[in-house]
């Protein structure tokens, strides 16, 4: 059974940093495109970033220069380093595995940016 | 970016009746290999992550009841629930995964009439 488990969320002050992790199990993690998608409270879903199996990355304009996606294939883990956090970054962050389509979603981790 | 527009924003249907949700993309989401439209549908209940129902426009995810079906092509797509059950109350989203940034519809809230 494929599982994606996120962690690392929490309460952070504006301007602060957090590092999210997503551990994958049940498949060969290194072969897949991985994404982060977020959902602000009561709102719809918004794509954040992607990392390809070869390590190439893509970002939404609103996180460019602030967020960095990375992966450790040896540990089956996806990361999202989030710096210069803003109140509008408050959301549940989901990691998503794509096998040509968005096949698996994690349960999400809540990030709250507030003073 | 590809804009995904769902209609209606909310929908109330009687138990056992058909529910239809529409989704329109601002441009084609036709993938080259496989030659299929890169369109997915999700169901989301409060406090839960989105649940994948349909991908490649009409392929039902394993374990999803066959009362859920997807159709469409080009830029117009539809999710149909053939006979609404109480457990289908949720918000439904369409998504294009043809190209980053992935984009989602604004959601359709489905309720029981």
PDB file of C-alpha atoms in Angstrom, chain A:
ATOM      1  CA  UNK A   1       0.000   0.000   0.000  1.00  0.00           C
ATOM      2  CA  UNK A   2       1.331   3.410  -0.975  1.00  0.00           C
ATOM      3  CA  UNK A   3       1.478   5.967   1.828  1.00  0.00           C
ATOM      4  CA  UNK A   4       2.594   9.577   1.962  1.00  0.00           C
ATOM      5  CA  UNK A   5       3.049  11.058   5.429  1.00  0.00           C
ATOM      6  CA  UNK A   6       3.726  14.765   5.871  1.00  0.00           C
ATOM      7  CA  UNK A   7       5.206  16.417   8.934  1.00  0.00           C
ATOM      8  CA  UNK A   8       6.861  19.647   9.994  1.00  0.00           C
ATOM      9  CA  UNK A   9       3.901  21.979  10.088  1.00  0.00           C
ATOM     10  CA  UNK A  10       3.147  24.280  12.981  1.00  0.00           C
ATOM     11  CA  UNK A  11       2.814  27.864  14.138  1.00  0.00           C
ATOM     12  CA  UNK A  12       5.457  30.311  12.918  1.00  0.00           C
ATOM     13  CA  UNK A  13       5.757  34.079  13.032  1.00  0.00           C
ATOM     14  CA  UNK A  14       5.698  36.168   9.859  1.00  0.00           C
ATOM     15  CA  UNK A  15       9.162  36.199   8.335  1.00  0.00           C
ATOM     16  CA  UNK A  16      10.015  32.850   9.875  1.00  0.00           C
ATOM     17  CA  UNK A  17      10.907  29.504   8.336  1.00  0.00           C
ATOM     18  CA  UNK A  18       9.655  25.935   8.380  1.00  0.00           C
ATOM     19  CA  UNK A  19      10.755  22.741   6.701  1.00  0.00           C
ATOM     20  CA  UNK A  20       8.070  20.285   5.679  1.00  0.00           C
ATOM     21  CA  UNK A  21       8.796  16.615   5.056  1.00  0.00           C
ATOM     22  CA  UNK A  22       6.861  13.901   3.264  1.00  0.00           C
ATOM     23  CA  UNK A  23       7.902  10.281   3.654  1.00  0.00           C
ATOM     24  CA  UNK A  24       6.759   7.865   0.973  1.00  0.00           C
ATOM     25  CA  UNK A  25       6.374   4.123   1.361  1.00  0.00           C
ATOM     26  CA  UNK A  26       5.091   1.256  -0.746  1.00  0.00           C
ATOM     27  CA  UNK A  27       6.777   2.245  -3.999  1.00  0.00           C
ATOM     28  CA  UNK A  28      10.072   3.228  -5.660  1.00  0.00           C
ATOM     29  CA  UNK A  29      10.034   6.888  -4.663  1.00  0.00           C
ATOM     30  CA  UNK A  30      12.915   7.936  -6.912  1.00  0.00           C
ATOM     31  CA  UNK A  31      10.938   7.187 -10.089  1.00  0.00           C
ATOM     32  CA  UNK A  32       8.148   9.659  -9.524  1.00  0.00           C
ATOM     33  CA  UNK A  33       7.376  13.344  -9.927  1.00  0.00           C
ATOM     34  CA  UNK A  34       6.466  14.849  -6.554  1.00  0.00           C
ATOM     35  CA  UNK A  35       4.389  17.944  -5.896  1.00  0.00           C
ATOM     36  CA  UNK A  36       3.286  20.170  -3.034  1.00  0.00           C
ATOM     37  CA  UNK A  37      -0.270  21.513  -3.094  1.00  0.00           C
ATOM     38  CA  UNK A  38      -1.753  23.755  -0.418  1.00  0.00           C
ATOM     39  CA  UNK A  39      -5.225  24.650   0.769  1.00  0.00           C
ATOM     40  CA  UNK A  40      -5.908  27.710   2.890  1.00  0.00           C
ATOM     41  CA  UNK A  41      -8.673  27.333   5.498  1.00  0.00           C
ATOM     42  CA  UNK A  42     -12.042  27.237   3.775  1.00  0.00           C
ATOM     43  CA  UNK A  43     -10.493  27.763   0.349  1.00  0.00           C
ATOM     44  CA  UNK A  44      -9.655  25.710  -2.721  1.00  0.00           C
ATOM     45  CA  UNK A  45      -6.469  23.940  -3.668  1.00  0.00           C
ATOM     46  CA  UNK A  46      -3.423  25.690  -5.073  1.00  0.00           C
ATOM     47  CA  UNK A  47      -0.347  24.065  -6.593  1.00  0.00           C
ATOM     48  CA  UNK A  48       2.946  25.131  -5.022  1.00  0.00           C
ATOM     49  CA  UNK A  49       5.879  23.251  -6.514  1.00  0.00           C
ATOM     50  CA  UNK A  50       7.138  20.165  -8.359  1.00  0.00           C
ATOM     51  CA  UNK A  51      10.339  18.157  -8.416  1.00  0.00           C
ATOM     52  CA  UNK A  52      11.112  15.698 -11.184  1.00  0.00           C
ATOM     53  CA  UNK A  53      12.892  12.354 -10.729  1.00  0.00           C
ATOM     54  CA  UNK A  54      16.078  14.010 -12.044  1.00  0.00           C
ATOM     55  CA  UNK A  55      15.795  16.829  -9.505  1.00  0.00           C
ATOM     56  CA  UNK A  56      14.510  19.557 -11.815  1.00  0.00           C
ATOM     57  CA  UNK A  57      12.193  21.938  -9.993  1.00  0.00           C
ATOM     58  CA  UNK A  58       9.264  24.201 -10.810  1.00  0.00           C
ATOM     59  CA  UNK A  59       7.551  26.753  -8.564  1.00  0.00           C
ATOM     60  CA  UNK A  60       4.398  28.807  -8.444  1.00  0.00           C
ATOM     61  CA  UNK A  61       5.189  32.489  -8.891  1.00  0.00           C
ATOM     62  CA  UNK A  62       3.987  33.368  -5.390  1.00  0.00           C
ATOM     63  CA  UNK A  63       6.667  31.181  -3.718  1.00  0.00           C
ATOM     64  CA  UNK A  64       9.612  31.721  -6.063  1.00  0.00           C
ATOM     65  CA  UNK A  65      12.669  32.820  -4.134  1.00  0.00           C
ATOM     66  CA  UNK A  66      11.078  31.907  -0.785  1.00  0.00           C
ATOM     67  CA  UNK A  67      10.367  28.142  -0.990  1.00  0.00           C
ATOM     68  CA  UNK A  68      12.713  25.346  -2.054  1.00  0.00           C
ATOM     69  CA  UNK A  69      11.582  21.840  -2.951  1.00  0.00           C
ATOM     70  CA  UNK A  70      14.053  18.963  -2.668  1.00  0.00           C
ATOM     71  CA  UNK A  71      14.142  15.210  -2.305  1.00  0.00           C
ATOM     72  CA  UNK A  72      16.275  12.531  -0.684  1.00  0.00           C
ATOM     73  CA  UNK A  73      15.673   9.392  -2.690  1.00  0.00           C
ATOM     74  CA  UNK A  74      17.733   7.257  -0.314  1.00  0.00           C
ATOM     75  CA  UNK A  75      15.296   8.162   2.460  1.00  0.00           C
ATOM     76  CA  UNK A  76      12.154   8.229   0.276  1.00  0.00           C
ATOM     77  CA  UNK A  77      11.549  11.759   1.493  1.00  0.00           C
ATOM     78  CA  UNK A  78      10.309  14.966  -0.103  1.00  0.00           C
ATOM     79  CA  UNK A  79      11.011  18.347   1.481  1.00  0.00           C
ATOM     80  CA  UNK A  80       9.703  21.880   1.256  1.00  0.00           C
ATOM     81  CA  UNK A  81      11.884  24.540   2.833  1.00  0.00           C
ATOM     82  CA  UNK A  82       9.739  27.605   3.426  1.00  0.00           C
ATOM     83  CA  UNK A  83      11.418  30.930   4.227  1.00  0.00           C
ATOM     84  CA  UNK A  84      10.117  34.487   4.631  1.00  0.00           C
ATOM     85  CA  UNK A  85       6.708  33.136   5.528  1.00  0.00           C
ATOM     86  CA  UNK A  86       3.666  35.386   5.239  1.00  0.00           C
ATOM     87  CA  UNK A  87       0.214  35.251   6.752  1.00  0.00           C
ATOM     88  CA  UNK A  88      -1.157  34.254   3.347  1.00  0.00           C
ATOM     89  CA  UNK A  89       0.992  31.104   3.404  1.00  0.00           C
ATOM     90  CA  UNK A  90      -1.272  29.724   6.140  1.00  0.00           C
ATOM     91  CA  UNK A  91      -2.661  26.485   4.767  1.00  0.00           C
ATOM     92  CA  UNK A  92      -2.680  22.720   4.891  1.00  0.00           C
ATOM     93  CA  UNK A  93       0.197  21.512   2.737  1.00  0.00           C
ATOM     94  CA  UNK A  94      -0.230  18.218   0.891  1.00  0.00           C
ATOM     95  CA  UNK A  95       2.446  16.207  -0.860  1.00  0.00           C
ATOM     96  CA  UNK A  96       1.252  14.496  -4.019  1.00  0.00           C
ATOM     97  CA  UNK A  97       2.859  11.722  -6.034  1.00  0.00           C
ATOM     98  CA  UNK A  98       2.342  11.780  -9.780  1.00  0.00           C
ATOM     99  CA  UNK A  99       2.617   8.734 -12.002  1.00  0.00           C
ATOM    100  CA  UNK A 100       1.413  10.593 -15.060  1.00  0.00           C
ATOM    101  CA  UNK A 101      -1.587  11.694 -13.029  1.00  0.00           C
ATOM    102  CA  UNK A 102      -1.857  12.799  -9.351  1.00  0.00           C
ATOM    103  CA  UNK A 103      -2.177   9.300  -7.992  1.00  0.00           C
ATOM    104  CA  UNK A 104      -1.531   9.643  -4.249  1.00  0.00           C
ATOM    105  CA  UNK A 105      -2.055  12.422  -1.705  1.00  0.00           C
ATOM    106  CA  UNK A 106      -0.841  12.631   1.846  1.00  0.00           C
ATOM    107  CA  UNK A 107      -3.028  13.610   4.776  1.00  0.00           C
ATOM    108  CA  UNK A 108      -1.526  17.091   4.916  1.00  0.00           C
ATOM    109  CA  UNK A 109       0.285  19.189   7.497  1.00  0.00           C
ATOM    110  CA  UNK A 110      -1.027  22.534   8.761  1.00  0.00           C
ATOM    111  CA  UNK A 111       1.157  25.609   8.589  1.00  0.00           C
ATOM    112  CA  UNK A 112      -0.052  28.667  10.476  1.00  0.00           C
ATOM    113  CA  UNK A 113       1.763  31.960  10.030  1.00  0.00           C
ATOM    114  CA  UNK A 114       0.741  34.390  12.734  1.00  0.00           C
ATOM    115  CA  UNK A 115       2.208  36.685  15.358  1.00  0.00           C
TER     116      UNK A 115
END
